[in-house]
CSV table of C-alpha atoms in Angstrom, one decimal:
chain,number,residue,atom,x,y,z
P,1,MET,CA,142.2,13.5,185.5
P,2,HIS,CA,143.4,13.6,189.1
P,3,LEU,CA,145.1,10.3,190.3
P,4,HIS,CA,146.0,10.0,194.0
P,5,ILE,CA,148.4,7.2,195.0
P,6,LEU,CA,148.5,5.7,198.5
P,7,GLY,CA,151.9,4.4,199.3
P,8,ILE,CA,153.5,6.4,196.5
P,9,CYS,CA,157.1,6.1,197.7
P,10,GLY,CA,157.2,2.3,197.3
P,11,THR,CA,159.3,1.3,194.4
P,12,PHE,CA,156.3,0.0,192.4
P,13,MET,CA,153.9,2.8,193.2
P,14,GLY,CA,156.4,5.5,192.7
P,15,SER,CA,157.2,4.1,189.3
P,16,LEU,CA,153.5,4.0,188.5
P,17,ALA,CA,153.3,7.7,189.5
P,18,LEU,CA,155.9,8.5,186.8
P,19,LEU,CA,154.0,6.6,184.2
P,20,ALA,CA,150.7,8.3,185.1
P,21,ARG,CA,152.4,11.8,185.0
P,22,ASP,CA,153.8,11.0,181.5
P,23,MET,CA,150.4,10.0,180.3
P,24,GLY,CA,149.0,13.4,181.3
P,25,PHE,CA,147.4,12.6,184.7
P,26,ASP,CA,147.5,15.1,187.5
P,27,VAL,CA,149.3,13.0,190.1
P,28,SER,CA,149.6,13.3,193.9
P,29,GLY,CA,150.3,10.8,196.6
P,30,SER,CA,150.9,10.1,200.3
P,31,ASP,CA,153.2,7.9,202.2
P,32,ALA,CA,155.0,7.5,205.6
P,33,GLY,CA,158.6,7.4,206.3
P,34,VAL,CA,159.7,8.4,202.8
P,35,TYR,CA,163.3,8.0,201.7
P,36,PRO,CA,165.6,8.1,198.6
P,37,PRO,CA,165.9,7.2,195.9
P,38,MET,CA,162.2,7.1,195.2
P,39,SER,CA,161.2,10.3,197.2
P,40,THR,CA,163.9,12.2,195.3
P,41,GLN,CA,162.8,10.9,192.0
P,42,LEU,CA,159.2,11.9,192.6
P,43,GLU,CA,160.1,15.4,193.8
P,44,GLU,CA,162.3,16.0,190.8
P,45,ALA,CA,159.3,14.9,188.6
P,46,GLY,CA,157.1,17.6,190.2
P,47,ILE,CA,154.8,15.1,191.9
P,48,VAL,CA,153.2,16.3,195.1
P,49,LEU,CA,154.1,14.2,198.1
P,50,ARG,CA,152.2,14.3,201.4
P,51,GLU,CA,153.9,12.9,204.5
P,52,GLY,CA,151.7,10.6,206.5
P,53,TYR,CA,148.2,9.3,205.9
P,54,ALA,CA,145.1,11.4,206.6
P,55,ALA,CA,141.6,11.9,205.2
P,56,SER,CA,142.6,15.5,204.4
P,57,ASN,CA,145.1,14.2,201.7
P,58,LEU,CA,142.0,13.3,199.6
P,59,ASP,CA,141.0,17.0,199.3
P,60,PRO,CA,140.3,18.1,196.6
P,61,ARG,CA,138.5,14.9,195.7
P,62,PRO,CA,140.6,12.7,193.3
P,63,ASP,CA,139.0,11.1,190.3
P,64,ARG,CA,140.6,7.8,191.1
P,65,VAL,CA,142.7,6.4,194.0
P,66,VAL,CA,145.4,3.8,193.5
P,67,ILE,CA,146.1,1.9,196.7
P,68,GLY,CA,149.4,0.2,197.3
P,69,ASN,CA,149.7,-3.3,198.9
P,70,ALA,CA,151.3,-1.9,202.0
P,71,LEU,CA,148.0,-0.3,203.0
P,72,SER,CA,145.4,-2.1,204.9
P,73,ARG,CA,142.0,-1.6,206.7
P,74,GLY,CA,142.4,0.7,209.6
P,75,ASN,CA,144.7,3.1,207.8
P,76,PRO,CA,142.9,6.5,208.1
P,77,GLU,CA,143.3,7.4,204.4
P,78,VAL,CA,142.0,3.9,203.3
P,79,GLU,CA,139.0,4.3,205.6
P,80,ALA,CA,138.3,7.7,204.1
P,81,VAL,CA,138.5,6.3,200.6
P,82,LEU,CA,135.9,3.7,201.5
P,83,ASP,CA,133.6,6.0,203.5
P,84,ARG,CA,133.5,8.6,200.8
P,85,GLY,CA,132.8,6.1,198.1
P,86,LEU,CA,135.8,7.1,196.0
P,87,THR,CA,136.8,5.0,193.0
P,88,TYR,CA,139.8,2.9,193.8
P,89,VAL,CA,142.0,0.3,192.2
P,90,SER,CA,145.2,-1.6,192.9
P,91,GLY,CA,148.5,-0.6,191.2
P,92,PRO,CA,148.9,-3.8,189.1
P,93,GLN,CA,145.4,-3.5,187.9
P,94,TRP,CA,145.8,0.2,186.9
P,95,LEU,CA,149.0,-0.7,185.0
P,96,ALA,CA,147.3,-3.6,183.2
P,97,GLU,CA,144.4,-1.4,182.2
P,98,GLN,CA,146.1,1.9,181.3
P,99,VAL,CA,149.6,1.0,180.1
P,100,LEU,CA,150.0,-2.6,179.0
P,101,PRO,CA,147.3,-3.0,176.3
P,102,GLY,CA,148.8,-3.2,172.8
P,103,ARG,CA,152.3,-3.7,174.1
P,104,ARG,CA,154.6,-6.8,174.0
P,105,VAL,CA,155.0,-7.3,177.7
P,106,ILE,CA,158.1,-9.1,179.1
P,107,ALA,CA,157.7,-10.0,182.8
P,108,VAL,CA,160.7,-10.7,185.0
P,109,ALA,CA,159.9,-12.9,187.9
P,110,GLY,CA,161.9,-14.7,190.6
P,111,THR,CA,162.7,-14.6,194.2
P,112,HIS,CA,166.0,-12.8,193.5
P,113,GLY,CA,167.6,-10.7,190.8
P,114,LYS,CA,164.3,-9.2,189.3
P,115,THR,CA,165.5,-5.6,189.4
P,116,THR,CA,168.9,-6.3,187.9
P,117,THR,CA,167.5,-8.6,185.2
P,118,ALA,CA,164.7,-6.2,184.2
P,119,SER,CA,167.3,-3.3,184.0
P,120,LEU,CA,169.6,-5.4,181.9
P,121,LEU,CA,166.8,-6.3,179.6
P,122,ALA,CA,165.6,-2.8,179.3
P,123,TRP,CA,169.1,-1.6,178.5
P,124,LEU,CA,169.6,-4.3,175.8
P,125,LEU,CA,166.4,-3.3,174.1
P,126,GLU,CA,167.3,0.4,174.4
P,127,SER,CA,170.8,-0.2,172.9
P,128,SER,CA,169.2,-1.9,170.0
P,129,GLY,CA,167.0,1.1,169.2
P,130,LEU,CA,163.7,-0.5,170.4
P,131,GLU,CA,162.8,2.3,172.9
P,132,PRO,CA,161.2,0.0,175.4
P,133,GLY,CA,158.9,1.1,178.2
P,134,PHE,CA,159.5,-0.3,181.6
P,135,LEU,CA,158.5,-0.4,185.2
P,136,ILE,CA,161.3,-1.6,187.5
P,137,GLY,CA,161.5,-1.9,191.3
P,138,GLY,CA,164.6,0.2,191.4
P,139,VAL,CA,166.3,3.0,189.5
P,140,PRO,CA,168.4,1.7,186.6
P,141,ARG,CA,171.3,4.1,186.3
P,142,ASN,CA,171.5,3.8,182.5
P,143,PHE,CA,168.1,5.5,182.5
P,144,GLY,CA,168.0,7.5,185.7
P,145,VAL,CA,164.3,6.7,186.3
P,146,SER,CA,162.5,3.6,187.5
P,147,ALA,CA,159.7,3.8,184.8
P,148,ARG,CA,158.9,5.2,181.5
P,149,LEU,CA,156.3,4.7,178.8
P,150,GLY,CA,158.8,4.2,175.9
P,151,GLY,CA,158.0,4.4,172.2
P,152,GLN,CA,154.5,3.8,170.9
P,153,GLY,CA,154.0,0.0,170.5
P,154,ALA,CA,157.5,-0.7,171.8
P,155,PRO,CA,158.1,-3.7,174.2
P,156,PHE,CA,157.4,-3.1,177.8
P,157,VAL,CA,159.5,-4.7,180.6
P,158,VAL,CA,157.9,-5.1,184.0
P,159,GLU,CA,159.4,-6.5,187.2
P,160,ALA,CA,156.9,-9.1,188.1
P,161,ASP,CA,156.6,-9.5,191.9
P,162,GLU,CA,154.9,-12.4,193.5
P,163,TYR,CA,153.8,-10.4,196.5
P,164,ASP,CA,150.0,-9.9,196.9
P,165,THR,CA,148.3,-7.1,195.0
P,166,ALA,CA,146.2,-5.1,197.6
P,167,PHE,CA,144.2,-5.6,200.8
P,168,PHE,CA,141.2,-6.2,198.5
P,169,ASP,CA,143.0,-8.5,196.0
P,170,LYS,CA,145.2,-11.2,197.5
P,171,ARG,CA,146.5,-12.6,194.2
P,172,SER,CA,150.1,-12.0,193.3
P,173,LYS,CA,150.8,-8.9,191.4
P,174,PHE,CA,152.2,-10.6,188.3
P,175,VAL,CA,148.9,-12.3,187.4
P,176,HIS,CA,147.6,-8.9,186.2
P,177,TYR,CA,150.3,-8.5,183.5
P,178,ARG,CA,149.5,-11.2,180.9
P,179,PRO,CA,153.0,-11.3,179.5
P,180,ASP,CA,154.0,-12.5,176.0
P,181,ILE,CA,157.4,-13.4,177.5
P,182,ALA,CA,158.0,-14.5,181.1
P,183,ILE,CA,161.4,-14.9,182.7
P,184,LEU,CA,161.4,-17.2,185.7
P,185,GLY,CA,164.8,-16.6,187.3
P,186,ASN,CA,164.6,-18.7,190.5
P,187,LEU,CA,162.2,-19.6,193.2
P,188,GLU,CA,162.6,-20.3,196.9
P,189,PHE,CA,160.6,-19.5,200.1
P,190,ASP,CA,160.1,-15.8,200.9
P,191,HIS,CA,157.3,-13.5,202.1
P,192,ALA,CA,156.6,-15.5,205.2
P,193,ASP,CA,154.1,-12.9,206.2
P,194,ILE,CA,151.7,-13.9,203.4
P,195,PHE,CA,152.8,-17.4,202.2
P,196,ASP,CA,152.7,-20.5,204.5
P,197,ASP,CA,155.3,-22.4,202.5
P,198,LEU,CA,157.1,-22.7,199.1
P,199,THR,CA,154.2,-24.8,197.7
P,200,ALA,CA,151.9,-21.7,198.0
P,201,ILE,CA,154.4,-19.6,196.1
P,202,GLU,CA,154.8,-22.2,193.4
P,203,ARG,CA,151.0,-22.2,192.9
P,204,GLN,CA,151.1,-18.4,192.3
P,205,PHE,CA,154.0,-18.8,189.8
P,206,HIS,CA,151.9,-21.4,188.0
P,207,HIS,CA,149.1,-18.8,187.8
P,208,LEU,CA,151.6,-16.6,186.0
P,209,VAL,CA,152.5,-19.5,183.7
P,210,ARG,CA,148.9,-20.0,182.8
P,211,THR,CA,148.6,-16.4,181.4
P,212,VAL,CA,151.5,-16.7,179.0
P,213,PRO,CA,150.1,-17.4,175.5
P,214,GLY,CA,151.1,-20.4,173.3
P,215,ARG,CA,152.7,-18.0,170.8
P,216,GLY,CA,154.8,-16.6,173.6
P,217,ARG,CA,157.9,-17.8,175.5
P,218,LEU,CA,158.9,-19.0,178.9
P,219,LEU,CA,162.6,-18.4,179.8
P,220,VAL,CA,163.3,-20.6,182.8
P,221,ALA,CA,166.5,-20.9,184.8
P,222,ASP,CA,167.9,-24.4,185.0
P,223,GLY,CA,168.8,-26.2,188.2
P,224,GLU,CA,165.8,-24.8,190.0
P,225,PRO,CA,163.6,-27.7,191.4
P,226,ALA,CA,160.8,-25.3,192.4
P,227,LEU,CA,160.5,-24.0,188.9
P,228,GLU,CA,160.4,-27.5,187.5
P,229,ARG,CA,157.5,-28.3,189.8
P,230,VAL,CA,155.8,-25.2,188.6
P,231,LEU,CA,156.1,-26.4,184.9
P,232,GLU,CA,154.9,-29.9,185.9
P,233,MET,CA,151.6,-28.4,187.0
P,234,GLY,CA,151.0,-27.6,183.3
P,235,CYS,CA,152.7,-25.6,180.5
P,236,TRP,CA,151.3,-24.4,177.2
P,237,THR,CA,154.1,-22.2,176.0
P,238,PRO,CA,157.5,-23.0,174.5
P,239,VAL,CA,160.2,-23.2,177.1
P,240,GLU,CA,163.9,-22.1,176.8
P,241,ARG,CA,166.3,-22.8,179.7
P,242,PHE,CA,169.3,-20.7,180.7
P,243,GLY,CA,172.1,-21.3,183.1
P,244,ASN,CA,175.2,-23.5,183.2
P,245,GLN,CA,173.8,-26.9,182.3
P,246,SER,CA,175.0,-28.3,179.0
P,247,ALA,CA,171.4,-29.0,177.8
P,248,SER,CA,170.3,-25.4,178.3
P,249,ALA,CA,169.6,-23.2,175.2
P,250,TRP,CA,171.5,-20.4,177.0
P,251,ARG,CA,174.6,-21.0,179.1
P,252,PHE,CA,177.8,-19.3,180.2
P,253,GLU,CA,181.5,-20.2,180.8
P,254,LEU,CA,183.6,-18.0,183.1
P,255,GLU,CA,186.7,-16.5,181.8
P,256,ARG,CA,187.4,-14.7,185.1
P,257,GLU,CA,186.7,-16.3,188.5
P,258,ASP,CA,184.7,-13.3,189.7
P,259,ALA,CA,182.4,-13.5,186.6
P,260,SER,CA,183.4,-10.1,185.4
P,261,ARG,CA,184.2,-11.7,182.0
P,262,PHE,CA,182.4,-14.7,180.7
P,263,ARG,CA,181.4,-16.4,177.3
P,264,VAL,CA,177.7,-16.7,176.4
P,265,ILE,CA,176.7,-19.7,174.3
P,266,HIS,CA,173.3,-19.8,172.6
P,267,GLN,CA,172.4,-23.2,171.2
P,268,GLN,CA,169.8,-23.2,168.3
P,269,GLY,CA,169.2,-26.6,167.0
P,270,ASP,CA,172.5,-28.1,165.9
P,271,THR,CA,174.4,-24.8,165.8
P,272,ASP,CA,175.8,-22.6,168.5
P,273,GLU,CA,176.6,-18.9,168.5
P,274,ASP,CA,178.7,-17.2,171.2
P,275,ALA,CA,180.0,-13.9,172.3
P,276,VAL,CA,181.9,-12.5,175.3
P,277,ILE,CA,180.7,-10.2,178.1
P,278,ASP,CA,183.4,-8.1,179.8
P,279,TRP,CA,181.7,-5.8,182.3
P,280,SER,CA,181.8,-4.1,185.7
P,281,LEU,CA,179.5,-6.6,187.5
P,282,THR,CA,180.7,-9.6,189.5
P,283,GLY,CA,179.2,-12.8,190.8
P,284,THR,CA,177.9,-15.9,188.9
P,285,TYR,CA,174.4,-14.9,189.9
P,286,ASN,CA,174.8,-11.7,187.7
P,287,ALA,CA,176.1,-13.9,184.9
P,288,ARG,CA,172.8,-15.8,185.1
P,289,ASN,CA,170.9,-12.5,185.2
P,290,ALA,CA,172.7,-11.5,182.0
P,291,LEU,CA,171.8,-14.8,180.4
P,292,ALA,CA,168.1,-14.3,181.2
P,293,ALA,CA,168.1,-10.7,179.8
P,294,LEU,CA,169.9,-11.7,176.7
P,295,ALA,CA,167.4,-14.5,176.1
P,296,GLY,CA,164.5,-12.0,176.6
P,297,ALA,CA,166.1,-9.5,174.3
P,298,HIS,CA,166.9,-12.1,171.6
P,299,ALA,CA,163.1,-13.0,171.6
P,300,CYS,CA,162.5,-9.4,170.6
P,301,GLY,CA,165.0,-9.6,167.8
P,302,VAL,CA,168.3,-8.4,169.5
P,303,ASP,CA,171.4,-9.9,168.1
P,304,LEU,CA,173.6,-11.7,170.6
P,305,ALA,CA,176.9,-10.1,169.8
P,306,ARG,CA,175.3,-6.7,169.8
P,307,GLY,CA,173.7,-7.5,173.1
P,308,CYS,CA,176.9,-8.6,174.8
P,309,ALA,CA,178.7,-5.5,173.6
P,310,ALA,CA,176.0,-3.3,175.1
P,311,LEU,CA,176.4,-4.9,178.5
P,312,ALA,CA,179.9,-3.5,178.8
P,313,ARG,CA,178.1,-0.1,179.2
P,314,PHE,CA,175.6,-1.4,181.7
P,315,GLU,CA,175.5,0.3,185.1
P,316,THR,CA,174.0,-1.5,188.1
P,317,PRO,CA,170.6,-0.2,189.3
P,318,ARG,CA,170.7,2.0,192.3
P,319,ARG,CA,171.1,0.0,195.5
P,320,ARG,CA,172.5,-3.1,193.7
P,321,GLN,CA,176.1,-3.2,194.6
P,322,GLU,CA,176.2,0.6,194.2
P,323,VAL,CA,179.3,2.3,195.3
P,324,ARG,CA,178.1,5.2,197.4
P,325,GLY,CA,181.5,6.7,198.1
P,326,GLU,CA,185.1,6.1,199.1
P,327,VAL,CA,187.1,7.8,201.9
P,328,ALA,CA,190.8,7.1,202.5
P,329,GLY,CA,190.6,4.0,200.5
P,330,ILE,CA,187.6,2.6,202.3
P,331,GLN,CA,184.7,1.9,200.0
P,332,VAL,CA,181.1,2.1,201.0
P,333,ILE,CA,178.7,-0.1,198.9
P,334,ASP,CA,174.9,-0.2,199.1
P,335,ASP,CA,173.0,-3.3,198.3
P,336,PHE,CA,169.3,-4.3,198.5
P,337,ALA,CA,169.9,-7.9,199.6
P,338,HIS,CA,166.9,-8.9,201.7
P,339,HIS,CA,167.1,-12.7,201.9
P,340,PRO,CA,169.9,-15.0,203.1
P,341,THR,CA,170.4,-16.3,199.5
P,342,ALA,CA,170.8,-12.8,198.2
P,343,ILE,CA,173.2,-11.8,201.0
P,344,ALA,CA,175.4,-14.9,200.4
P,345,ALA,CA,175.4,-14.4,196.6
P,346,THR,CA,176.3,-10.7,196.8
P,347,LEU,CA,179.2,-11.3,199.3
P,348,GLU,CA,180.6,-14.3,197.4
P,349,GLY,CA,180.7,-12.1,194.2
P,350,LEU,CA,182.4,-9.3,196.0
P,351,ARG,CA,184.8,-11.7,197.7
P,352,ALA,CA,185.9,-13.0,194.4
P,353,ALA,CA,186.5,-9.5,193.1
P,354,THR,CA,188.3,-8.3,196.3
P,355,SER,CA,192.1,-9.1,196.0
P,356,ARG,CA,193.2,-6.8,198.8
P,357,GLY,CA,191.5,-5.5,201.9
P,358,ARG,CA,188.7,-7.0,203.9
P,359,LEU,CA,184.9,-7.3,203.3
P,360,LEU,CA,182.8,-5.9,206.1
P,361,ALA,CA,179.1,-6.8,205.9
P,362,VAL,CA,176.5,-4.5,207.6
P,363,ILE,CA,173.0,-6.1,207.7
P,364,GLU,CA,169.6,-4.8,208.7
P,365,PRO,CA,167.1,-7.8,208.8
P,366,ARG,CA,164.2,-5.5,207.7
P,367,SER,CA,162.2,-7.6,205.2
P,368,ASN,CA,159.0,-9.2,206.5
P,369,THR,CA,160.5,-12.7,206.1
P,370,MET,CA,163.7,-11.8,208.1
P,371,ARG,CA,161.8,-9.7,210.7
P,372,LEU,CA,159.6,-12.8,211.4
P,373,GLY,CA,162.7,-14.9,211.9
P,374,THR,CA,161.5,-17.5,209.4
P,375,LEU,CA,165.0,-17.9,207.8
P,376,ARG,CA,167.1,-17.0,210.8
P,377,SER,CA,168.8,-20.5,210.7
P,378,ARG,CA,170.3,-19.5,207.3
P,379,LEU,CA,171.5,-16.0,208.2
P,380,ALA,CA,174.7,-17.1,210.0
P,381,GLU,CA,176.0,-19.0,206.9
P,382,SER,CA,175.0,-16.2,204.6
P,383,VAL,CA,177.9,-14.0,205.7
P,384,ALA,CA,180.6,-16.8,205.4
P,385,SER,CA,182.4,-14.7,202.7
P,386,ALA,CA,182.7,-11.6,204.9
P,387,ASP,CA,185.7,-11.0,207.1
P,388,GLN,CA,183.4,-9.4,209.7
P,389,SER,CA,179.7,-8.8,210.0
P,390,PHE,CA,177.8,-6.0,211.8
P,391,TRP,CA,174.2,-6.7,212.5
P,392,TYR,CA,171.6,-4.0,213.4
P,393,GLN,CA,168.6,-5.1,215.5
P,394,PRO,CA,165.8,-2.7,214.6
P,395,SER,CA,162.9,-2.0,216.9
P,396,GLY,CA,159.8,-4.1,216.3
P,397,ILE,CA,161.7,-7.3,215.5
P,398,ASP,CA,160.3,-10.1,217.8
P,399,TRP,CA,163.5,-12.3,218.0
P,400,SER,CA,167.0,-11.6,219.1
P,401,LEU,CA,170.0,-11.9,216.8
P,402,GLU,CA,172.3,-12.6,219.6
P,403,SER,CA,172.2,-16.4,219.7
P,404,MET,CA,172.4,-16.5,215.9
P,405,LEU,CA,175.6,-14.4,216.0
P,406,ALA,CA,177.3,-17.1,218.1
P,407,GLU,CA,177.1,-19.5,215.0
P,408,ILE,CA,179.1,-17.1,212.8
P,409,PRO,CA,182.7,-18.3,212.6
P,410,ALA,CA,184.1,-14.8,211.7
P,411,SER,CA,184.0,-11.8,214.0
P,412,SER,CA,180.4,-10.5,214.4
P,413,HIS,CA,178.9,-7.6,216.2
P,414,LEU,CA,175.3,-6.8,217.3
P,415,VAL,CA,174.3,-3.1,217.5
P,416,GLU,CA,170.9,-1.6,218.4
P,417,ASP,CA,171.8,2.1,217.6
P,418,ILE,CA,172.8,3.4,214.2
P,419,ASP,CA,175.1,6.1,215.6
P,420,ALA,CA,176.9,3.4,217.6
P,421,LEU,CA,177.0,1.2,214.5
P,422,VAL,CA,178.6,4.0,212.4
P,423,GLN,CA,181.2,4.6,215.2
P,424,ALA,CA,182.1,0.9,215.3
P,425,LEU,CA,182.6,0.8,211.5
P,426,VAL,CA,184.7,3.9,211.5
P,427,ALA,CA,186.9,2.4,214.3
P,428,GLU,CA,187.3,-0.9,212.5
P,429,ALA,CA,187.6,0.0,208.8
P,430,LYS,CA,191.0,0.3,207.2
P,431,PRO,CA,192.2,1.4,203.8
P,432,LEU,CA,191.3,-1.1,201.0
P,433,ASP,CA,188.4,-2.4,203.1
P,434,ARG,CA,184.9,-2.6,201.4
P,435,ILE,CA,181.9,-2.0,203.7
P,436,VAL,CA,178.8,-3.6,202.2
P,437,VAL,CA,175.5,-2.2,203.7
P,438,MET,CA,172.5,-4.5,203.1
P,439,SER,CA,168.9,-3.5,203.7
P,440,ASN,CA,165.7,-3.2,201.7
P,441,GLY,CA,164.9,0.1,203.5
P,442,GLY,CA,166.5,3.5,204.1
P,443,PHE,CA,168.5,2.1,207.1
P,444,GLY,CA,168.3,5.5,208.8
P,445,GLY,CA,170.5,7.2,206.2
P,446,ILE,CA,173.4,5.1,207.3
P,447,HIS,CA,175.4,5.4,204.0
P,448,GLU,CA,175.6,9.2,204.2
P,449,ARG,CA,176.3,9.2,207.9
P,450,LEU,CA,179.0,6.6,207.5
P,451,LEU,CA,180.7,8.5,204.7
P,452,ALA,CA,180.6,11.7,206.7
P,453,ALA,CA,182.0,10.0,209.8
P,454,LEU,CA,184.8,8.4,207.7
P,455,GLU,CA,185.6,11.8,206.3
P,456,ALA,CA,185.8,13.4,209.7
P,457,ALA,CA,188.1,10.6,210.9
P,458,HIS,CA,190.4,10.5,207.9
P,459,GLY,CA,190.0,13.9,206.3
């Protein structure tokens, strides 16, 4: 059966393509502006990619077309699908119909940390011999792929996104998954292009809560007022909380300030069990991600001590504090941070782990929320932990970053050309500095260009 995927290089759709190929489908797809790591992953899997959207991409006629949520009416390939009367479906619906039936589904939801938490959870299940399937919006380096079917009947971990499903289905993606276990990691305003306010997103999260059965489990972060409001709308499933509040079933105590070592305490009735995590990640937000993953794995039968030991071997997903290279003692780090809260948390964690040298933040405000300027009042404070910040103003953004930069106490720079940005970074960077590049897109291949320029300057 020939399956053709529109928007195949998106993290979700590319992962879907890998699952379909492993199920025996003949898979092809089209996209515009493809970039690694997804394009590389698909090419290595032997999946045919067609650059750009055109009616000719639908020849020969596919049996079914899966349409990504980045596609809308007016797109030439979408119009051809409709005009030719082809059978089409959204990605989340295809996953729900073809992959998830008969599996114990664990959905990882939240504004931030979904990819890391889902990767942690999949690794914990794998380390315990459960052979999980998964679909994650990134590439977990412990697995090398963003999706796999896993063992027959094994648990399936899915990164559960609140963004809408498709141009013909405006519900959040995660309502399709019907999970047995749902992790709610945090919740704040995002996706200003489709949601009017936080209340609208809370309503979608409650739609997810409604789908979790009474025999299932909700794992909910403590200290999150928006999540508490979601539960107040109605809850029919046992709830366990995780975080650092004393009443939570899962909590942590730092043993190093940068959260690279901490103790996990799991309270069950009147008894506690505990174990220590000593790993390569930093930041209290990653400690919370680990708690969520441990709670999810424990619900699937994974022992706490064994799970904590496995996390010592965990590698961050691609583009999550990923060290892309080091030249002359200058480290280049790639991070997917796409929201002021995520930017601040990443930089705070790296600051705590940086004893020598400076932290230079490089930011492309590329997400729809940041491009619209909805959260621009919070952008200046998000880089408080950086010694200097470099801001790239991409074309198509309808507000200027210049006035915002005046509010940043540390040195800041505004650049409108990537070559000029690379030159400025090379001129500024010194041995022991860490350059953190933050974008949810390809950023014009800046990582490779920066490393090459540093090599030329210091080689």
